[in-house]
Short mmCIF file of C-alpha atoms in Angstrom, two decimals:
data_model
loop_
_atom_site.label_atom_id
_atom_site.label_comp_id
_atom_site.label_asym_id
_atom_site.label_seq_id
_atom_site.Cartn_x
_atom_site.Cartn_y
_atom_site.Cartn_z
CA MET A 1159 32.19 80.85 82.45
CA ARG A 1160 34.70 78.06 82.90
CA ILE A 1161 37.02 79.75 80.36
CA GLU A 1162 36.78 83.00 82.28
CA SER A 1163 37.48 81.15 85.55
CA PHE A 1164 40.47 79.42 84.00
CA GLY A 1165 41.76 82.72 82.67
CA TRP A 1166 41.49 84.29 86.14
CA PHE A 1167 43.27 81.29 87.67
CA PHE A 1168 46.07 81.43 85.09
CA LEU A 1169 46.54 85.17 85.65
CA SER A 1170 46.64 84.63 89.40
CA LEU A 1171 49.21 81.86 88.98
CA ILE A 1172 51.46 84.13 86.87
CA THR A 1173 51.15 86.90 89.46
CA ALA A 1174 52.09 84.50 92.26
CA VAL A 1175 55.11 83.19 90.32
CA GLU A 1176 56.28 86.72 89.61
CA ALA A 1177 55.89 87.66 93.27
CA PHE A 1178 57.86 84.58 94.34
CA SER A 1179 60.57 85.31 91.79
CA SER A 1180 60.80 88.85 93.07
CA LEU A 1181 61.04 87.61 96.65
CA THR A 1182 63.71 85.09 95.69
CA MET A 1183 65.74 87.70 93.84
CA SER A 1184 65.55 90.22 96.71
CA SER A 1185 66.67 87.65 99.27
CA GLU A 1186 69.42 86.25 97.06
CA SER A 1187 72.95 86.98 98.29
CA PRO A 1188 74.69 89.53 96.07
CA LYS A 1189 77.74 88.48 94.08
CA HIS A 1190 79.70 91.36 95.63
CA THR A 1191 79.27 93.61 98.65
CA LEU A 1192 80.69 97.13 98.68
CA TYR A 1193 81.15 98.41 102.22
CA ASP A 1194 80.93 102.17 101.95
CA MET A 1195 79.12 105.29 103.17
CA PRO A 1196 77.70 108.25 101.21
CA VAL A 1197 80.20 110.77 102.62
CA SER A 1198 83.18 108.68 101.47
CA ASN A 1199 84.77 110.48 98.51
CA ASN A 1200 87.09 107.56 97.76
CA GLY A 1201 84.23 105.09 97.89
CA ALA A 1202 82.23 107.41 95.64
CA ARG A 1203 84.52 106.65 92.68
CA CYS A 1204 83.39 103.01 92.98
CA ARG A 1205 79.76 104.03 93.32
CA ALA A 1206 80.06 106.18 90.20
CA ILE A 1207 81.11 103.10 88.24
CA LEU A 1208 78.21 101.10 89.66
CA TYR A 1209 75.71 103.83 88.78
CA LYS A 1210 77.07 104.37 85.28
CA LYS A 1211 77.09 100.64 84.54
CA LYS A 1212 73.65 100.31 86.13
CA LEU A 1213 74.63 97.22 88.08
CA PRO A 1214 71.79 95.72 90.16
CA GLU A 1215 72.10 94.84 93.84
CA THR A 1216 72.26 91.17 92.89
CA GLU A 1217 75.68 91.97 91.43
CA VAL A 1218 76.99 94.59 93.86
CA LYS A 1219 75.17 95.62 97.00
CA ILE A 1220 76.28 98.76 98.85
CA VAL A 1221 76.29 98.19 102.60
CA SER A 1222 77.32 100.48 105.45
CA PRO A 1223 80.20 99.21 107.62
CA GLY A 1224 77.83 100.00 110.46
CA GLU A 1225 76.00 96.79 109.68
CA LEU A 1226 79.08 94.99 111.01
CA GLY A 1227 79.35 97.36 113.95
CA GLY A 1228 81.77 99.84 112.36
CA LEU A 1229 85.23 99.99 110.82
CA LYS A 1230 87.14 98.93 113.95
CA THR A 1231 85.08 95.92 114.99
CA PRO A 1232 86.58 92.41 114.82
CA GLU A 1233 83.98 91.49 112.21
CA TYR A 1234 85.04 94.27 109.84
CA LEU A 1235 88.76 93.97 110.57
CA ALA A 1236 88.54 90.29 109.63
CA LEU A 1237 87.57 91.49 106.14
CA ASN A 1238 89.91 94.49 105.99
CA PRO A 1239 92.69 94.63 108.61
CA GLN A 1240 93.30 98.30 107.71
CA GLY A 1241 89.92 99.22 109.17
CA LYS A 1242 89.09 101.55 106.27
CA MET A 1243 86.49 101.90 103.57
CA PRO A 1244 85.60 101.25 100.83
CA LEU A 1245 85.93 97.48 100.78
CA LEU A 1246 84.61 95.10 98.12
CA THR A 1247 84.02 91.50 99.09
CA THR A 1248 84.05 88.91 96.33
CA ASP A 1249 84.01 85.14 96.23
CA GLY A 1250 87.25 84.28 98.01
CA LEU A 1251 88.86 87.73 97.92
CA ASN A 1252 88.35 90.93 99.88
CA ILE A 1253 89.51 94.01 97.97
CA PRO A 1254 90.30 97.23 99.87
CA GLU A 1255 91.49 100.53 98.30
CA SER A 1256 89.17 102.41 95.97
CA ASP A 1257 91.42 102.44 92.90
CA THR A 1258 91.85 98.66 93.05
CA ILE A 1259 88.10 98.20 93.52
CA ALA A 1260 87.36 100.54 90.63
CA ARG A 1261 89.69 98.70 88.28
CA TYR A 1262 88.24 95.37 89.33
CA LEU A 1263 84.72 96.58 88.57
CA MET A 1264 85.86 97.98 85.20
CA SER A 1265 87.32 94.57 84.31
CA GLU A 1266 84.63 92.36 85.81
CA TYR A 1267 81.83 94.32 84.13
CA LYS A 1268 83.65 95.49 80.99
CA ASP A 1269 80.65 94.57 78.83
CA GLU A 1270 78.22 96.61 80.94
CA GLY A 1271 77.81 100.32 80.27
CA PRO A 1272 80.78 102.63 79.64
CA SER A 1273 84.29 101.19 79.83
CA PHE A 1274 85.72 104.11 81.87
CA GLN A 1275 88.67 104.05 79.46
CA PRO A 1276 91.01 101.79 81.47
CA ASP A 1277 93.87 102.23 78.98
CA ASN A 1278 93.62 106.01 78.61
CA ALA A 1279 96.98 107.42 79.74
CA LYS A 1280 95.58 110.85 80.61
CA SER A 1281 92.80 109.33 82.70
CA ASN A 1282 95.24 107.09 84.56
CA LEU A 1283 97.61 110.00 85.15
CA ILE A 1284 94.88 112.18 86.66
CA ALA A 1285 93.72 109.32 88.88
CA ARG A 1286 97.29 108.66 90.01
CA LEU A 1287 98.01 112.33 90.77
CA HIS A 1288 94.79 112.45 92.77
CA ASP A 1289 95.64 109.37 94.81
CA MET A 1290 99.26 110.31 95.47
CA TYR A 1291 98.96 114.04 96.16
CA LEU A 1292 95.35 114.84 97.12
CA THR A 1293 94.00 111.80 98.94
CA THR A 1294 97.09 111.52 101.15
CA ILE A 1295 96.54 115.00 102.65
CA GLN A 1296 92.80 115.56 102.27
CA GLY A 1297 92.35 115.15 106.04
CA CYS A 1298 93.54 118.75 106.38
CA LEU A 1299 90.05 119.77 105.26
CA TYR A 1300 88.13 118.02 108.02
CA LYS A 1301 90.25 116.10 110.54
CA PRO A 1302 90.72 117.65 114.00
CA SER A 1303 94.52 117.70 114.09
CA PRO A 1304 97.74 116.92 112.16
CA PRO A 1305 99.63 115.20 110.74
CA PHE A 1306 98.17 115.34 107.25
CA GLY A 1307 100.36 113.03 105.23
CA ILE A 1308 103.86 114.48 105.43
CA TYR A 1309 102.60 117.89 106.60
CA GLY A 1310 102.62 118.84 110.24
CA THR A 1311 100.47 121.94 109.92
CA ARG A 1312 97.03 122.46 108.43
CA ALA A 1313 98.08 125.64 106.62
CA ASP A 1314 100.93 123.87 104.82
CA ALA A 1315 98.73 120.92 103.87
CA ILE A 1316 95.96 123.17 102.50
CA ALA A 1317 98.50 125.13 100.45
CA GLU A 1318 99.84 121.87 99.03
CA TYR A 1319 96.33 120.56 98.33
CA ARG A 1320 95.55 123.66 96.29
CA LYS A 1321 98.87 123.43 94.47
CA GLN A 1322 98.20 119.82 93.48
CA MET A 1323 94.70 120.66 92.25
CA GLN A 1324 96.35 123.19 89.95
CA VAL A 1325 98.78 120.52 88.72
CA ILE A 1326 95.80 118.35 87.75
CA ASP A 1327 94.07 121.37 86.19
CA ASP A 1328 97.12 121.87 83.97
CA VAL A 1329 97.06 118.20 82.92
CA ILE A 1330 93.39 118.51 81.96
CA GLY A 1331 94.19 121.27 79.47
CA ASP A 1332 91.71 123.11 77.28
CA ASP A 1333 90.71 120.24 74.99
CA CYS A 1334 88.45 118.19 77.27
CA GLY A 1335 84.86 117.58 76.23
CA ALA A 1336 81.91 116.68 78.40
CA TYR A 1337 84.28 114.62 80.52
CA LEU A 1338 87.95 114.99 81.44
CA CYS A 1339 89.16 112.80 78.59
CA GLY A 1340 86.67 113.66 75.88
CA SER A 1341 83.09 112.69 75.21
CA GLU A 1342 83.24 109.43 77.20
CA VAL A 1343 83.39 109.16 80.97
CA SER A 1344 86.68 107.87 82.37
CA LEU A 1345 88.19 106.67 85.63
CA ALA A 1346 89.60 110.19 86.02
CA ASP A 1347 86.06 111.61 86.26
CA ALA A 1348 84.98 109.01 88.80
CA THR A 1349 88.13 109.57 90.85
CA LEU A 1350 88.42 113.36 90.87
CA PHE A 1351 84.78 114.45 91.08
CA PRO A 1352 83.97 113.25 94.62
CA SER A 1353 87.08 114.92 96.07
CA MET A 1354 86.15 118.16 94.36
CA VAL A 1355 82.79 118.05 96.15
CA PHE A 1356 84.83 118.06 99.36
CA ALA A 1357 87.15 120.84 98.20
CA LYS A 1358 84.42 123.14 96.90
CA TYR A 1359 82.49 122.82 100.16
CA MET A 1360 85.37 122.91 102.65
CA LEU A 1361 88.08 125.23 101.31
CA PRO A 1362 85.97 128.38 101.79
CA LYS A 1363 85.87 127.53 105.49
CA TYR A 1364 89.62 128.24 105.45
CA ASP A 1365 89.23 131.69 103.88
CA VAL A 1366 89.64 130.51 100.28
CA PRO A 1367 87.21 132.61 98.18
CA GLN A 1368 84.27 130.53 96.96
CA ASP A 1369 85.05 131.27 93.30
CA GLU A 1370 88.67 130.18 93.80
CA ALA A 1371 87.99 126.92 95.64
CA LEU A 1372 88.54 124.93 92.44
CA PRO A 1373 90.97 125.76 89.62
CA PRO A 1374 89.26 127.08 86.47
CA ARG A 1375 89.19 123.98 84.25
CA ILE A 1376 88.22 121.71 87.11
CA SER A 1377 85.52 124.18 88.16
CA SER A 1378 83.99 124.30 84.67
CA TRP A 1379 84.02 120.50 84.35
CA TYR A 1380 82.60 120.07 87.86
CA ASP A 1381 79.71 122.47 87.24
CA LYS A 1382 78.85 120.73 83.94
CA LEU A 1383 78.67 117.32 85.60
CA VAL A 1384 76.47 118.54 88.44
CA ALA A 1385 74.13 120.22 85.97
CA SER A 1386 73.94 117.60 83.22
CA ASP A 1387 74.94 114.15 84.47
CA ASP A 1388 72.38 112.42 86.68
CA ASP A 1389 74.83 109.84 88.03
CA PHE A 1390 77.39 112.43 89.11
CA LYS A 1391 74.62 114.61 90.49
CA LYS A 1392 73.61 111.60 92.60
CA ILE A 1393 77.20 111.27 93.86
CA HIS A 1394 77.23 115.01 94.61
CA ASP A 1395 74.02 114.82 96.60
CA GLU A 1396 75.14 111.74 98.54
CA ILE A 1397 78.37 113.39 99.64
CA MET A 1398 76.72 116.72 100.38
CA GLY A 1399 74.18 114.96 102.58
CA GLY A 1400 77.04 113.58 104.65
CA LEU A 1401 78.85 116.93 104.79
CA GLU A 1402 75.71 118.74 105.84
CA ALA A 1403 75.26 116.18 108.62
CA TRP A 1404 78.82 116.98 109.76
CA GLU A 1405 77.90 120.66 109.67
CA GLY A 1406 74.87 119.97 111.83
CA ARG A 1407 77.17 118.39 114.41
CA ASN A 1408 79.43 121.50 114.35
CA ARG A 1409 82.40 119.53 113.06
CA TRP A 1410 84.43 122.58 112.04
CA ASP A 1411 83.78 124.70 115.14
CA THR A 1412 86.86 123.36 116.94
CA ILE A 1413 89.13 123.00 113.89
CA TRP A 1414 92.02 125.42 113.59
CA LEU A 1415 91.67 127.97 110.75
CA ALA A 1416 88.00 127.04 110.23
CA GLY A 1417 86.11 127.55 113.50
CA LEU A 1418 89.14 128.55 115.58
CA ARG A 1419 91.20 131.67 114.83
CA ASP A 1420 93.89 133.73 116.55
CA THR A 1421 91.95 136.70 117.94
CA ASP A 1422 94.57 138.02 120.38
CA PRO A 1423 96.02 141.47 119.57
CA GLU A 1424 99.37 141.80 117.81
CA SER A 1425 102.51 142.21 119.89
CA ILE A 1426 105.93 143.80 119.50
CA PHE A 1427 107.15 140.49 118.07
CA ASP A 1428 104.84 140.88 115.08
CA LYS A 1429 106.56 144.19 114.32
CA ILE A 1430 109.98 142.52 114.61
CA ILE A 1431 108.87 139.73 112.24
CA ALA A 1432 107.58 142.33 109.78
CA GLY A 1433 110.87 144.24 109.98
CA ASP A 1434 109.24 147.35 111.40
CA ILE A 1435 111.42 147.13 114.51
CA PRO A 1436 115.10 146.18 114.12
CA ALA A 1437 116.50 143.13 115.91
CA ALA A 1438 119.84 141.32 116.14
CA VAL A 1439 118.74 138.20 114.26
CA VAL A 1440 120.86 135.10 114.84
CA LYS A 1441 118.71 132.48 113.07
CA GLU A 1442 115.80 132.59 110.65
CA ASP A 1443 113.82 130.34 108.34
CA SER A 1444 110.29 130.27 106.93
CA LYS A 1445 108.82 129.17 110.24
CA LEU A 1446 110.81 130.86 113.02
CA LEU A 1447 112.95 133.80 114.02
CA ALA A 1448 115.67 133.96 116.69
CA PHE A 1449 117.18 137.24 117.92
CA LYS A 1450 119.11 138.61 120.87
CA ASP A 1451 117.07 139.83 123.84
CA ILE A 1452 117.43 143.60 124.21
CA ASN A 1453 117.36 143.18 128.00
CA PRO A 1454 119.61 140.13 128.50
CA ALA A 1455 119.40 138.19 131.74
CA ALA A 1456 122.69 136.40 130.98
CA PRO A 1457 125.79 137.07 128.87
CA ALA A 1458 124.15 135.11 126.08
CA HIS A 1459 120.37 135.52 125.80
CA VAL A 1460 118.43 134.70 122.62
CA LEU A 1461 114.67 134.55 122.03
CA VAL A 1462 113.22 132.00 119.59
CA ILE A 1463 109.71 132.68 118.28
CA PRO A 1464 107.33 131.25 115.68
CA LYS A 1465 106.71 133.63 112.78
CA ASP A 1466 103.07 132.59 112.69
CA ARG A 1467 101.79 132.81 116.23
CA ALA A 1468 98.83 130.58 115.30
CA ASN A 1469 97.06 131.24 118.61
CA LEU A 1470 100.19 130.49 120.64
CA SER A 1471 100.04 133.67 122.68
CA ALA A 1472 100.94 131.38 125.60
CA MET A 1473 102.17 127.83 125.96
CA ARG A 1474 98.93 126.89 127.68
CA LYS A 1475 97.18 127.37 124.34
CA ALA A 1476 99.23 124.64 122.66
CA THR A 1477 97.24 121.91 120.91
CA PRO A 1478 98.16 119.03 118.58
CA GLU A 1479 98.06 121.63 115.78
CA HIS A 1480 101.30 123.04 117.23
CA ILE A 1481 103.38 119.87 117.50
CA GLU A 1482 105.48 120.67 114.44
CA ILE A 1483 106.29 124.29 115.30
CA LEU A 1484 107.06 123.45 118.93
CA GLY A 1485 109.50 120.81 117.74
CA ARG A 1486 111.11 123.27 115.33
CA LEU A 1487 111.48 125.86 118.09
CA MET A 1488 113.16 123.40 120.44
CA VAL A 1489 115.56 122.14 117.77
CA ALA A 1490 116.50 125.73 116.94
CA ALA A 1491 117.00 126.49 120.65
CA GLY A 1492 119.31 123.49 120.94
CA GLU A 1493 121.37 124.60 117.96
CA ILE A 1494 121.67 128.14 119.31
CA ALA A 1495 122.71 126.86 122.77
CA LYS A 1496 125.88 125.32 121.35
CA ASP A 1497 126.88 128.33 119.27
CA GLU A 1498 130.01 129.65 120.96
CA SER A 1499 130.07 132.69 118.69
CA LEU A 1500 126.96 133.89 120.51
CA GLY A 1501 128.68 133.53 123.89
CA PHE A 1502 127.33 130.14 124.92
CA GLY A 1503 129.60 127.74 126.75
CA ASP A 1504 129.02 124.29 128.18
CA GLY A 1505 125.25 124.25 128.14
CA ALA A 1506 122.38 126.70 128.49
CA ARG A 1507 119.04 127.18 130.16
CA ILE A 1508 116.16 126.79 127.71
CA VAL A 1509 112.91 128.01 129.22
CA VAL A 1510 109.41 129.21 128.37
CA ASN A 1511 107.69 131.72 130.63
CA ASP A 1512 103.94 131.18 130.54
CA GLY A 1513 101.40 133.73 131.71
CA PRO A 1514 101.69 136.41 134.39
CA ASP A 1515 102.71 133.97 137.14
CA GLY A 1516 105.41 132.55 134.89
CA GLY A 1517 106.86 135.96 134.13
CA GLN A 1518 105.68 136.15 130.52
CA GLU A 1519 105.73 139.73 129.23
CA VAL A 1520 104.92 139.42 125.49
CA PRO A 1521 101.76 137.51 124.43
CA HIS A 1522 103.54 135.56 121.70
CA LEU A 1523 105.15 132.25 122.58
CA HIS A 1524 108.92 132.60 122.89
CA ILE A 1525 111.71 130.40 124.10
CA HIS A 1526 114.53 131.93 126.14
CA VAL A 1527 117.98 130.49 125.53
CA LEU A 1528 120.29 131.76 128.30
CA GLY A 1529 123.95 130.95 128.87
CA GLY A 1530 127.49 132.25 129.01
CA ARG A 1531 127.74 131.71 132.77
CA LYS A 1532 126.75 129.24 135.49
CA LEU A 1533 123.04 129.51 136.17
CA THR A 1534 121.59 128.67 139.57
CA TRP A 1535 118.45 126.74 140.46
CA PRO A 1536 115.74 127.41 141.34
CA PRO A 1537 115.35 130.62 139.36
CA GLY A 1538 114.02 133.69 141.13
#
């Protein structure tokens, strides 16, 4: 009886110690904190490394920036003055930028799980191409207005994004295995995969066919990872949960080329742009066309129009999406106004008629450049 009682006491003691140890471990401060959110595709490359290396929260704990009040709060900015995520805090050093974080984790935990091939030239090239040419303009897929990197229009940025995906697709080649660089996962996989979740989901919103959202090699690799790799499937589901939440808040309803389209009927200017109606063209490039007005109101009278109306049937419809084309139109108007061969002298009147009260006749934004004589003010 006493032996049985002692055995029960000993078992209870072990259980209590284990419970205390568990409590101590769960309350212990982690060695690192990764500030990130599920929808972050750049942060997801770091999470992929954590998941593949199976690092416990005592080593790296993933925390939302919301726990510090958000990215722009003094508390968060004290850790990362850029106010961006992801951010890894270590003992004495705060590391922003996902590639730097990823390489730190690969080095710090090189003996845990896969290496992610830090010295593989192909892997590093793919990661670099991604960071230089995709990440810098990816906002074109979801941000409300330009600029997107060096691009002032969403259409140009999307075209460039697709071009750069094809560049990476060509680098991948036909000899990849289960992963981009063979049979072992690499930094390239961790870097590219999350962004392709974005691209596959968002590009069809901009009239890219679903089966053309990703280039062929990337598409095949992507589908294999979703189907056969639990860690990448977890990344996929995390990001998709965030994107579906955006969808539920109607994020794309007010974004040009996704929820917003030009639904106004075509005008005579569209026929001039297409070459169906002749015009005396004085200036042309990929974005604009300038031609002489067939009913001139001055000795020199030129109209400057955008080739892509982009919902600018009237100036009142201008939004931040139109900043670049409006600037181009005004620069072109200024250049035309000093062209003496067109009949301009010492200055010109550069004007936009907007709507019926403004005297607008064609529902396609156009700038009048008038000169060749003294013009009075106010106009009639």
